[in-house]
Amino acid sequence: MTDKQTLTIRDNRSGEEYEVEITDGSIRAADLGKIGKSDDDPGLSVYDPGFTNTASTRSAVTYIDGEKGILEYRGYPIEQLAESSTYLEVAYLLIHGELPTKEQHDQWVHEITFHTFVHENLKSQLQGFRYDAHPMGMLLSSVGALSTFYPEANKIKDPQVRHDQIVRMIAKMPTLGAWAFRHAQGKPYVYPDNDLSYTENFLSMLFRMSEPKYDPDPRLAKALEVLFILHADHEQNASTNAVRSVGSSQVDPYSAVTAGIAALYGPLHGGANEAVLKMLKRIKTKDNVPAFIEGVKNGEERLMGFGHRVYKNYDPRATIIKKACDDVFEVTGVNPLLEVAQELEKIALEDEYFVKRKLYPNVDFYSGLIYEALQFPPEMFTVLFAIPRTSGWLAQWLELVDDPEQKIARPKQIYTGARQLDFVPSSERWK
Ligand code: CMC
């Protein structure tokens, strides 16, 4: 006896029936292609703009249960990782699939720490940007440029070459992000300090001035560590899909990750925390919250930082970030907008409009408040997302290049344009 699950489809155009196998709750789109296939008909296809119900891969990196509010990296709950791990340990977990032994951990941290410097020519490239260049534009072009410094990176079948580029990219992202930040301020770029931890070194490159050694506040370094862990991966989102799609052409990983950074740059993806901050500034005081909520319910605008395509329960990352707020504000002083955010959350969570639609705070609701308290301008918020997401992108890229089922990404289209027109030369059309 086999417990094979199948689906029977009857094509009402022909009356023919087809049996299609169901595996892991999915059918293969290629099986649908057999339906109605003939010399003149390519067979049935699936129309799914935005991939809202299409699995593009099998993956063992990140698990999400949106109904229950569960997020796990390689099976480990995000809450436990945020509480007890470090970003670099989580990056190792994502890339290698398991937690490191002490030796593996020390070797990994050593390698990443000693690849934090970037080629001086890349520094010159960054210096060539206009004073007001958006740091995401600077980041994506400099990561793209890295492929020219490491031309061997295109040997994507070679495990050692892959490892070297992964280490380089995770190591250099904070350097490039911090330099983009300093550039906007007209301040000298600060070289990495390899005595410091990953997040301490990032704070040093962001904020060090004339002091011979930067002394980062451990509470801020820890809060950044938590934020980095929360943003490290989120399965097949738009930027990860961009990395996989571009990576499927077998290009080098710098170019594939550049595509991910570009996708993250967009306001529908990495830019929502900036929108939350602008919204809170506009509401200004706790007293203005009820009127704002009424406006949202009347469809005048959305409550930014609320709702999620996948999470229909509390976004587990939002709970952790809310806690991190307290630690950061202990150092920086409370951001007055926190009161507005808390009032918004309180009212919205009791209001039928939000309850009925399962709208809860998402990761972006509180993160902008922390970033602002750390003196980041809103344009830097997405850079702070891209730096830790690099490990997730690379874990997904590795999975892609090792997956024998994957092919170059090449979706179908339903053509809706004109056909077989006769070209009329301009000499006749423009008479
Ligand atoms: N404020 C008010 N109403 C909302 C909101 C909101 N933030 N989000 C959804 N709704 C309503 C929406 O109007 C609709 O109502 P109705 O059924 O009466 O038409 C219903 O809830 C379902 O909305 P939807 O747009 O179909 O849901 P979606 O899954 O397509 O959208 C979303 C998800 C995140 C784009 C949306 O909730 C939203 O725009 N939120 C605000 C922006 C935001 O915070 N984005 C950050 C997402 S988390 C970042 C990440 O993980 O990458």
Short mmCIF file of C-alpha atoms and ligand atoms in Angstrom, two decimals:
data_model
loop_
_atom_site.label_atom_id
_atom_site.label_comp_id
_atom_site.label_asym_id
_atom_site.label_seq_id
_atom_site.Cartn_x
_atom_site.Cartn_y
_atom_site.Cartn_z
CA MET A 1 0.00 0.00 0.00
CA THR A 2 1.28 3.46 -0.83
CA ASP A 3 0.04 6.62 0.87
CA LYS A 4 0.78 8.65 -2.25
CA GLN A 5 -1.51 11.68 -2.39
CA THR A 6 -2.94 12.79 -5.69
CA LEU A 7 -5.25 15.32 -7.21
CA THR A 8 -7.64 14.48 -10.02
CA ILE A 9 -8.25 17.30 -12.45
CA ARG A 10 -10.95 17.20 -15.06
CA ASP A 11 -10.39 19.44 -18.04
CA ASN A 12 -13.90 20.56 -18.93
CA ARG A 13 -12.70 21.71 -22.35
CA SER A 14 -12.01 18.12 -23.39
CA GLY A 15 -13.59 16.01 -20.64
CA GLU A 16 -10.18 14.42 -20.03
CA GLU A 17 -9.03 13.63 -16.48
CA TYR A 18 -5.50 13.91 -15.16
CA GLU A 19 -4.00 12.59 -11.95
CA VAL A 20 -1.38 14.85 -10.44
CA GLU A 21 0.84 13.94 -7.50
CA ILE A 22 0.70 16.03 -4.32
CA THR A 23 3.98 16.30 -2.40
CA ASP A 24 4.34 18.49 0.70
CA GLY A 25 0.96 20.09 0.03
CA SER A 26 2.05 21.17 -3.46
CA ILE A 27 1.63 20.05 -7.01
CA ARG A 28 4.29 20.59 -9.65
CA ALA A 29 3.50 23.33 -12.14
CA ALA A 30 5.15 21.13 -14.80
CA ASP A 31 2.43 18.50 -14.21
CA LEU A 32 -0.20 21.09 -15.06
CA GLY A 33 1.70 21.69 -18.28
CA LYS A 34 0.62 18.20 -19.41
CA ILE A 35 -3.04 19.25 -19.25
CA GLY A 36 -4.38 20.09 -22.68
CA LYS A 37 -0.89 19.84 -24.21
CA SER A 38 -0.86 19.29 -27.95
CA ASP A 39 1.10 20.47 -30.97
CA ASP A 40 -0.81 23.78 -30.95
CA ASP A 41 -1.25 24.16 -27.18
CA PRO A 42 1.68 24.44 -24.73
CA GLY A 43 -0.54 23.04 -21.92
CA LEU A 44 -1.96 24.65 -18.80
CA SER A 45 0.18 27.11 -16.86
CA VAL A 46 -0.21 28.95 -13.57
CA TYR A 47 -0.75 32.70 -13.46
CA ASP A 48 0.61 34.01 -10.16
CA PRO A 49 1.86 37.62 -10.18
CA GLY A 50 3.92 38.28 -7.05
CA PHE A 51 4.26 34.52 -6.40
CA THR A 52 1.53 34.68 -3.77
CA ASN A 53 0.84 30.95 -3.97
CA THR A 54 3.88 29.51 -5.72
CA ALA A 55 6.76 27.72 -4.01
CA SER A 56 9.95 28.48 -5.94
CA THR A 57 12.20 26.16 -3.97
CA ARG A 58 12.55 23.54 -1.28
CA SER A 59 14.50 25.13 1.56
CA ALA A 60 15.87 24.09 4.94
CA VAL A 61 17.03 27.55 6.03
CA THR A 62 14.11 29.39 7.67
CA TYR A 63 10.71 28.21 8.87
CA ILE A 64 7.77 30.57 9.34
CA ASP A 65 4.28 29.76 10.60
CA GLY A 66 2.41 33.00 10.09
CA GLU A 67 -0.77 31.88 11.83
CA LYS A 68 1.05 30.91 15.00
CA GLY A 69 3.68 33.68 14.87
CA ILE A 70 6.64 31.25 14.68
CA LEU A 71 10.02 32.07 13.13
CA GLU A 72 12.91 29.59 13.25
CA TYR A 73 16.38 29.62 11.67
CA ARG A 74 17.50 26.06 10.89
CA GLY A 75 14.90 24.90 13.42
CA TYR A 76 15.98 27.18 16.30
CA PRO A 77 13.31 29.63 17.57
CA ILE A 78 14.18 33.28 16.93
CA GLU A 79 13.44 34.13 20.57
CA GLN A 80 16.17 31.79 21.84
CA LEU A 81 18.70 32.97 19.26
CA ALA A 82 18.01 36.65 20.03
CA GLU A 83 18.29 36.01 23.75
CA SER A 84 21.42 33.87 23.87
CA SER A 85 23.34 33.92 20.58
CA THR A 86 25.45 36.42 18.64
CA TYR A 87 24.95 37.62 15.09
CA LEU A 88 28.08 35.84 13.84
CA GLU A 89 27.02 32.57 15.45
CA VAL A 90 23.60 32.92 13.80
CA ALA A 91 25.31 33.71 10.47
CA TYR A 92 27.33 30.49 10.85
CA LEU A 93 24.14 28.59 11.63
CA LEU A 94 22.37 29.95 8.55
CA ILE A 95 25.31 29.30 6.23
CA HIS A 96 26.42 25.90 7.57
CA GLY A 97 23.07 24.53 8.74
CA GLU A 98 24.18 23.82 12.29
CA LEU A 99 25.57 25.59 15.32
CA PRO A 100 29.37 25.76 15.44
CA THR A 101 31.63 23.87 17.83
CA LYS A 102 33.99 26.10 19.83
CA GLU A 103 36.78 25.58 17.26
CA GLN A 104 34.47 26.24 14.31
CA HIS A 105 33.11 29.35 16.02
CA ASP A 106 36.54 30.79 16.83
CA GLN A 107 37.82 30.10 13.34
CA TRP A 108 34.69 31.69 11.78
CA VAL A 109 34.88 34.82 13.94
CA HIS A 110 38.62 35.10 13.24
CA GLU A 111 38.09 34.83 9.47
CA ILE A 112 35.26 37.39 9.42
CA THR A 113 37.16 39.78 11.67
CA PHE A 114 40.25 39.69 9.46
CA HIS A 115 38.37 40.39 6.24
CA THR A 116 36.71 43.60 7.40
CA PHE A 117 39.06 45.89 5.44
CA VAL A 118 38.20 46.79 1.86
CA HIS A 119 40.52 47.63 -1.01
CA GLU A 120 41.59 51.29 -1.00
CA ASN A 121 40.31 51.69 -4.56
CA LEU A 122 36.83 50.85 -3.33
CA LYS A 123 37.20 53.60 -0.76
CA SER A 124 38.03 56.00 -3.62
CA GLN A 125 34.94 54.80 -5.46
CA LEU A 126 32.78 55.61 -2.44
CA GLN A 127 34.42 59.01 -2.10
CA GLY A 128 33.38 59.75 -5.67
CA PHE A 129 29.69 59.81 -4.77
CA ARG A 130 27.88 63.12 -4.32
CA TYR A 131 27.68 64.45 -0.76
CA ASP A 132 23.95 63.62 -0.58
CA ALA A 133 24.09 60.15 -2.19
CA HIS A 134 21.63 57.68 -0.69
CA PRO A 135 23.61 55.16 1.40
CA MET A 136 21.68 52.24 -0.15
CA GLY A 137 22.76 53.34 -3.63
CA MET A 138 26.33 53.52 -2.36
CA LEU A 139 26.07 50.10 -0.71
CA LEU A 140 24.63 48.30 -3.69
CA SER A 141 27.14 49.72 -6.13
CA SER A 142 30.10 48.96 -3.86
CA VAL A 143 28.99 45.36 -3.25
CA GLY A 144 28.60 44.98 -7.02
CA ALA A 145 32.09 46.43 -7.44
CA LEU A 146 33.54 43.84 -5.05
CA SER A 147 33.16 41.20 -7.76
CA THR A 148 35.79 43.05 -9.79
CA PHE A 149 38.26 42.81 -6.90
CA TYR A 150 37.73 39.05 -6.58
CA PRO A 151 37.30 37.78 -10.16
CA GLU A 152 37.72 34.17 -8.96
CA ALA A 153 34.31 34.57 -7.28
CA ASN A 154 32.65 33.34 -10.46
CA LYS A 155 33.94 29.80 -9.75
CA ILE A 156 30.74 29.10 -7.90
CA LYS A 157 31.16 25.30 -7.97
CA ASP A 158 34.36 25.48 -5.92
CA PRO A 159 33.52 25.17 -2.19
CA GLN A 160 36.66 27.02 -1.04
CA VAL A 161 36.03 29.92 -3.43
CA ARG A 162 32.41 30.09 -2.23
CA HIS A 163 33.52 30.09 1.39
CA ASP A 164 36.03 32.90 0.80
CA GLN A 165 33.43 35.16 -0.82
CA ILE A 166 30.87 34.45 1.93
CA VAL A 167 33.41 35.41 4.60
CA ARG A 168 34.42 38.52 2.67
CA MET A 169 30.89 39.72 2.13
CA ILE A 170 29.72 39.23 5.74
CA ALA A 171 32.94 40.89 6.92
CA LYS A 172 32.89 43.90 4.60
CA MET A 173 29.20 44.86 4.73
CA PRO A 174 29.50 46.82 8.01
CA THR A 175 32.56 48.64 6.65
CA LEU A 176 30.76 49.67 3.46
CA GLY A 177 27.56 50.58 5.35
CA ALA A 178 29.43 52.65 7.93
CA TRP A 179 31.42 54.46 5.23
CA ALA A 180 28.24 55.32 3.36
CA PHE A 181 26.96 56.83 6.62
CA ARG A 182 30.14 58.85 7.23
CA HIS A 183 30.13 60.03 3.62
CA ALA A 184 26.77 61.78 4.05
CA GLN A 185 28.19 63.61 7.07
CA GLY A 186 31.40 64.67 5.36
CA LYS A 187 33.38 62.84 8.03
CA PRO A 188 36.51 60.76 7.42
CA TYR A 189 35.94 57.06 6.94
CA VAL A 190 36.99 55.04 9.98
CA TYR A 191 38.97 51.83 9.37
CA PRO A 192 37.84 48.62 11.07
CA ASP A 193 39.12 47.84 14.56
CA ASN A 194 39.70 44.11 14.67
CA ASP A 195 39.96 44.06 18.47
CA LEU A 196 36.23 44.70 18.65
CA SER A 197 33.26 42.40 18.13
CA TYR A 198 31.22 42.57 14.90
CA THR A 199 28.66 45.08 16.20
CA GLU A 200 31.16 46.99 18.37
CA ASN A 201 33.39 47.47 15.36
CA PHE A 202 30.40 48.67 13.35
CA LEU A 203 29.60 51.26 16.04
CA SER A 204 33.26 52.31 16.02
CA MET A 205 33.28 52.82 12.23
CA LEU A 206 30.04 54.81 12.51
CA PHE A 207 30.79 57.09 15.44
CA ARG A 208 34.52 57.23 16.24
CA MET A 209 36.10 60.67 15.91
CA SER A 210 39.53 61.63 17.29
CA GLU A 211 39.72 59.17 20.18
CA PRO A 212 42.54 56.65 19.65
CA LYS A 213 40.25 53.76 20.58
CA TYR A 214 36.46 53.77 20.43
CA ASP A 215 34.76 52.43 23.52
CA PRO A 216 31.32 51.21 22.44
CA ASP A 217 28.54 50.99 25.00
CA PRO A 218 27.98 47.23 25.49
CA ARG A 219 24.21 47.78 25.79
CA LEU A 220 24.09 49.40 22.34
CA ALA A 221 26.35 46.71 20.85
CA LYS A 222 24.04 44.05 22.33
CA ALA A 223 20.89 45.80 21.02
CA LEU A 224 22.44 45.93 17.52
CA GLU A 225 23.37 42.26 17.87
CA VAL A 226 19.70 41.46 18.58
CA LEU A 227 18.47 43.59 15.67
CA PHE A 228 20.99 41.91 13.35
CA ILE A 229 19.84 38.44 14.47
CA LEU A 230 16.18 39.36 13.88
CA HIS A 231 16.91 40.59 10.35
CA ALA A 232 19.27 37.77 9.30
CA ASP A 233 16.77 35.82 7.21
CA HIS A 234 13.07 35.64 6.40
CA GLU A 235 12.76 32.86 3.81
CA GLN A 236 11.51 33.67 0.27
CA ASN A 237 10.87 37.44 0.51
CA ALA A 238 11.39 39.85 -2.40
CA SER A 239 15.12 40.42 -1.89
CA THR A 240 15.90 36.73 -1.28
CA ASN A 241 13.94 35.89 -4.38
CA ALA A 242 16.01 38.49 -6.27
CA VAL A 243 19.26 36.91 -5.02
CA ARG A 244 18.05 33.45 -6.04
CA SER A 245 16.73 34.62 -9.38
CA VAL A 246 19.93 36.43 -10.36
CA GLY A 247 22.07 33.67 -8.77
CA SER A 248 20.30 31.09 -10.92
CA SER A 249 22.20 32.47 -13.90
CA GLN A 250 25.36 31.22 -12.10
CA VAL A 251 26.75 34.71 -11.73
CA ASP A 252 29.19 35.40 -8.85
CA PRO A 253 27.66 35.88 -5.36
CA TYR A 254 28.57 39.62 -5.16
CA SER A 255 26.39 40.31 -8.19
CA ALA A 256 23.58 38.11 -6.84
CA VAL A 257 23.62 39.85 -3.44
CA THR A 258 23.65 43.24 -5.19
CA ALA A 259 20.29 42.27 -6.68
CA GLY A 260 19.05 41.51 -3.16
CA ILE A 261 20.19 44.92 -1.92
CA ALA A 262 18.41 46.58 -4.83
CA ALA A 263 15.15 44.77 -4.00
CA LEU A 264 15.47 45.68 -0.33
CA TYR A 265 15.94 49.35 -1.27
CA GLY A 266 12.28 49.55 -2.35
CA PRO A 267 9.74 51.07 0.10
CA LEU A 268 7.50 48.01 0.02
CA HIS A 269 10.29 45.87 1.39
CA GLY A 270 13.06 47.40 3.49
CA GLY A 271 11.66 50.90 3.72
CA ALA A 272 8.63 50.45 6.00
CA ASN A 273 10.42 51.37 9.26
CA GLU A 274 11.23 54.77 7.80
CA ALA A 275 7.50 55.23 7.03
CA VAL A 276 6.61 54.29 10.63
CA LEU A 277 8.92 56.96 11.97
CA LYS A 278 7.47 59.61 9.68
CA MET A 279 3.95 58.57 10.75
CA LEU A 280 4.82 58.80 14.47
CA LYS A 281 6.36 62.24 13.94
CA ARG A 282 3.22 63.38 12.20
CA ILE A 283 0.94 62.09 15.00
CA LYS A 284 3.29 63.82 17.43
CA THR A 285 1.42 63.25 20.74
CA LYS A 286 -0.53 60.50 22.47
CA ASP A 287 -3.66 62.69 22.42
CA ASN A 288 -3.72 62.68 18.61
CA VAL A 289 -3.78 58.88 18.42
CA PRO A 290 -7.59 58.26 18.57
CA ALA A 291 -8.22 60.68 15.67
CA PHE A 292 -5.43 59.05 13.65
CA ILE A 293 -6.87 55.58 14.26
CA GLU A 294 -10.29 56.79 13.09
CA GLY A 295 -8.66 58.02 9.88
CA VAL A 296 -7.06 54.60 9.33
CA LYS A 297 -10.39 52.87 9.89
CA ASN A 298 -12.04 55.23 7.40
CA GLY A 299 -9.48 54.12 4.83
CA GLU A 300 -7.62 57.46 4.71
CA GLU A 301 -4.26 55.79 5.27
CA ARG A 302 -2.61 52.69 6.71
CA LEU A 303 -1.21 52.23 10.16
CA MET A 304 2.40 51.67 9.12
CA GLY A 305 4.27 48.91 10.95
CA PHE A 306 1.04 46.93 11.31
CA GLY A 307 -0.02 43.89 9.32
CA HIS A 308 2.01 41.32 7.42
CA ARG A 309 1.49 39.09 4.39
CA VAL A 310 2.61 36.03 6.35
CA TYR A 311 2.12 36.79 10.05
CA LYS A 312 -1.53 36.77 11.01
CA ASN A 313 -0.60 36.76 14.66
CA TYR A 314 1.96 38.92 16.46
CA ASP A 315 5.21 39.14 14.43
CA PRO A 316 7.62 37.37 16.84
CA ARG A 317 10.36 39.83 15.87
CA ALA A 318 8.23 42.79 17.05
CA THR A 319 8.01 41.36 20.58
CA ILE A 320 11.79 41.05 20.79
CA ILE A 321 12.44 44.51 19.33
CA LYS A 322 10.03 46.07 21.83
CA LYS A 323 12.21 44.67 24.60
CA ALA A 324 15.39 45.90 22.90
CA CYS A 325 13.88 49.43 22.90
CA ASP A 326 14.10 49.54 26.70
CA ASP A 327 17.80 48.62 26.66
CA VAL A 328 18.64 51.25 24.04
CA PHE A 329 16.59 54.00 25.68
CA GLU A 330 18.39 53.32 28.95
CA VAL A 331 21.52 54.60 27.21
CA THR A 332 20.13 57.21 24.84
CA GLY A 333 17.14 58.47 26.86
CA VAL A 334 13.58 57.61 25.89
CA ASN A 335 12.52 58.57 22.39
CA PRO A 336 9.39 60.70 23.02
CA LEU A 337 7.72 58.96 20.06
CA LEU A 338 7.72 55.71 22.05
CA GLU A 339 4.70 56.94 23.97
CA VAL A 340 2.84 57.56 20.71
CA ALA A 341 3.79 54.09 19.42
CA GLN A 342 2.65 52.39 22.62
CA GLU A 343 -0.67 54.22 22.58
CA LEU A 344 -1.21 53.29 18.92
CA GLU A 345 -0.49 49.65 19.69
CA LYS A 346 -2.76 49.64 22.75
CA ILE A 347 -5.74 51.15 20.91
CA ALA A 348 -5.23 49.13 17.73
CA LEU A 349 -4.97 45.80 19.53
CA GLU A 350 -8.34 46.40 21.20
CA ASP A 351 -10.09 47.80 18.14
CA GLU A 352 -12.37 45.50 16.16
CA TYR A 353 -11.08 46.80 12.80
CA PHE A 354 -7.54 45.55 13.52
CA VAL A 355 -8.58 42.44 15.48
CA LYS A 356 -10.90 41.25 12.70
CA ARG A 357 -8.23 41.69 10.05
CA LYS A 358 -5.52 40.10 12.22
CA LEU A 359 -3.36 43.22 12.08
CA TYR A 360 -0.55 43.18 14.65
CA PRO A 361 2.69 45.14 14.96
CA ASN A 362 5.39 43.87 12.62
CA VAL A 363 9.19 44.06 12.83
CA ASP A 364 9.20 47.64 11.56
CA PHE A 365 6.89 49.12 14.19
CA TYR A 366 9.58 49.64 16.85
CA SER A 367 12.89 49.26 14.97
CA GLY A 368 12.79 52.82 13.55
CA LEU A 369 12.53 54.23 17.08
CA ILE A 370 15.71 52.41 18.07
CA TYR A 371 17.55 53.47 14.95
CA GLU A 372 16.59 57.08 15.50
CA ALA A 373 17.69 56.92 19.13
CA LEU A 374 21.05 55.64 17.84
CA GLN A 375 21.24 58.83 15.70
CA PHE A 376 20.77 57.17 12.34
CA PRO A 377 19.05 59.25 9.68
CA PRO A 378 16.07 57.42 8.08
CA GLU A 379 18.05 56.73 4.87
CA MET A 380 20.36 54.47 6.90
CA PHE A 381 17.55 52.25 8.18
CA THR A 382 17.56 49.98 5.13
CA VAL A 383 21.36 49.70 5.25
CA LEU A 384 20.95 48.43 8.82
CA PHE A 385 18.64 45.77 7.39
CA ALA A 386 20.94 44.84 4.47
CA ILE A 387 24.04 44.24 6.60
CA PRO A 388 22.61 41.33 8.64
CA ARG A 389 20.40 40.03 5.79
CA THR A 390 23.62 39.30 3.86
CA SER A 391 24.12 36.05 5.81
CA GLY A 392 20.55 34.96 4.97
CA TRP A 393 20.95 35.86 1.30
CA LEU A 394 24.19 33.88 1.14
CA ALA A 395 22.70 30.87 2.92
CA GLN A 396 19.87 30.89 0.38
CA TRP A 397 22.32 31.37 -2.49
CA LEU A 398 24.40 28.40 -1.32
CA GLU A 399 21.28 26.27 -1.12
CA LEU A 400 20.35 27.35 -4.65
CA VAL A 401 23.70 26.56 -6.26
CA ASP A 402 23.78 23.11 -4.62
CA ASP A 403 20.18 22.23 -5.51
CA PRO A 404 20.09 19.89 -8.51
CA GLU A 405 16.41 20.74 -9.11
CA GLN A 406 17.08 24.44 -9.67
CA LYS A 407 17.32 25.94 -13.14
CA ILE A 408 17.81 29.44 -14.45
CA ALA A 409 14.76 31.42 -13.29
CA ARG A 410 12.65 32.07 -16.33
CA PRO A 411 8.93 32.60 -15.68
CA LYS A 412 6.29 32.25 -18.35
CA GLN A 413 4.08 35.11 -19.46
CA ILE A 414 0.59 35.44 -20.81
CA TYR A 415 1.09 37.53 -23.89
CA THR A 416 -1.55 40.25 -24.28
CA GLY A 417 -0.03 42.39 -27.03
CA ALA A 418 -0.60 42.73 -30.76
CA ARG A 419 0.51 40.05 -33.24
CA GLN A 420 1.82 39.86 -36.77
CA LEU A 421 1.52 43.53 -37.65
CA ASP A 422 3.09 44.72 -40.88
CA PHE A 423 5.88 47.20 -40.30
CA VAL A 424 5.32 50.57 -41.99
CA PRO A 425 8.60 52.47 -42.59
CA SER A 426 8.90 55.91 -40.93
CA SER A 427 9.06 57.54 -44.36
CA GLU A 428 5.43 56.47 -44.85
CA ARG A 429 4.17 56.80 -41.21
CA TRP A 430 5.45 60.36 -40.75
CA LYS A 431 4.03 61.79 -43.95
N1 CMC B 1 -3.43 49.56 8.39
C1 CMC B 1 -4.76 49.52 8.15
N2 CMC B 1 -5.37 48.55 7.47
C2 CMC B 1 -4.63 47.56 7.01
C3 CMC B 1 -3.23 47.52 7.23
C4 CMC B 1 -2.65 48.57 7.95
N3 CMC B 1 -1.33 48.59 8.20
N4 CMC B 1 -2.70 46.40 6.67
C5 CMC B 1 -3.74 45.76 6.10
N5 CMC B 1 -4.90 46.46 6.33
C6 CMC B 1 -6.24 46.05 5.92
C7 CMC B 1 -6.47 46.27 4.45
O1 CMC B 1 -7.01 47.55 4.21
C8 CMC B 1 -7.44 45.16 4.14
O2 CMC B 1 -8.71 45.55 4.62
P1 CMC B 1 -10.05 45.17 3.79
O3 CMC B 1 -10.12 43.66 3.86
O4 CMC B 1 -11.14 45.88 4.49
O5 CMC B 1 -9.80 45.66 2.39
C9 CMC B 1 -6.97 44.00 5.01
O6 CMC B 1 -6.33 44.64 6.14
C10 CMC B 1 -5.96 43.06 4.33
O7 CMC B 1 -4.91 43.86 3.79
P2 CMC B 1 -4.00 43.45 2.53
O8 CMC B 1 -3.38 44.68 1.98
O9 CMC B 1 -4.81 42.58 1.61
O10 CMC B 1 -2.92 42.52 3.22
P3 CMC B 1 -1.52 42.11 2.57
O11 CMC B 1 -1.16 40.83 3.20
O12 CMC B 1 -1.56 42.17 1.10
O13 CMC B 1 -0.55 43.28 3.07
C11 CMC B 1 1.09 44.51 4.21
C12 CMC B 1 0.45 43.13 3.99
C13 CMC B 1 2.29 44.35 5.15
C14 CMC B 1 1.59 45.08 2.87
C15 CMC B 1 0.04 45.44 4.84
O14 CMC B 1 -0.41 44.92 6.06
C16 CMC B 1 0.57 46.87 5.01
O15 CMC B 1 0.51 47.67 4.08
N6 CMC B 1 1.10 47.22 6.22
C17 CMC B 1 1.69 48.52 6.44
C18 CMC B 1 3.11 48.57 5.86
C19 CMC B 1 4.10 47.79 6.69
O16 CMC B 1 4.16 47.90 7.90
N7 CMC B 1 4.96 47.01 6.02
C20 CMC B 1 6.00 46.22 6.68
C21 CMC B 1 5.80 44.77 6.49
S1 CMC B 1 6.91 43.80 7.52
C22 CMC B 1 8.44 43.88 6.73
C23 CMC B 1 9.02 42.57 6.31
O17 CMC B 1 8.79 41.52 6.94
O18 CMC B 1 9.75 42.56 5.28
#
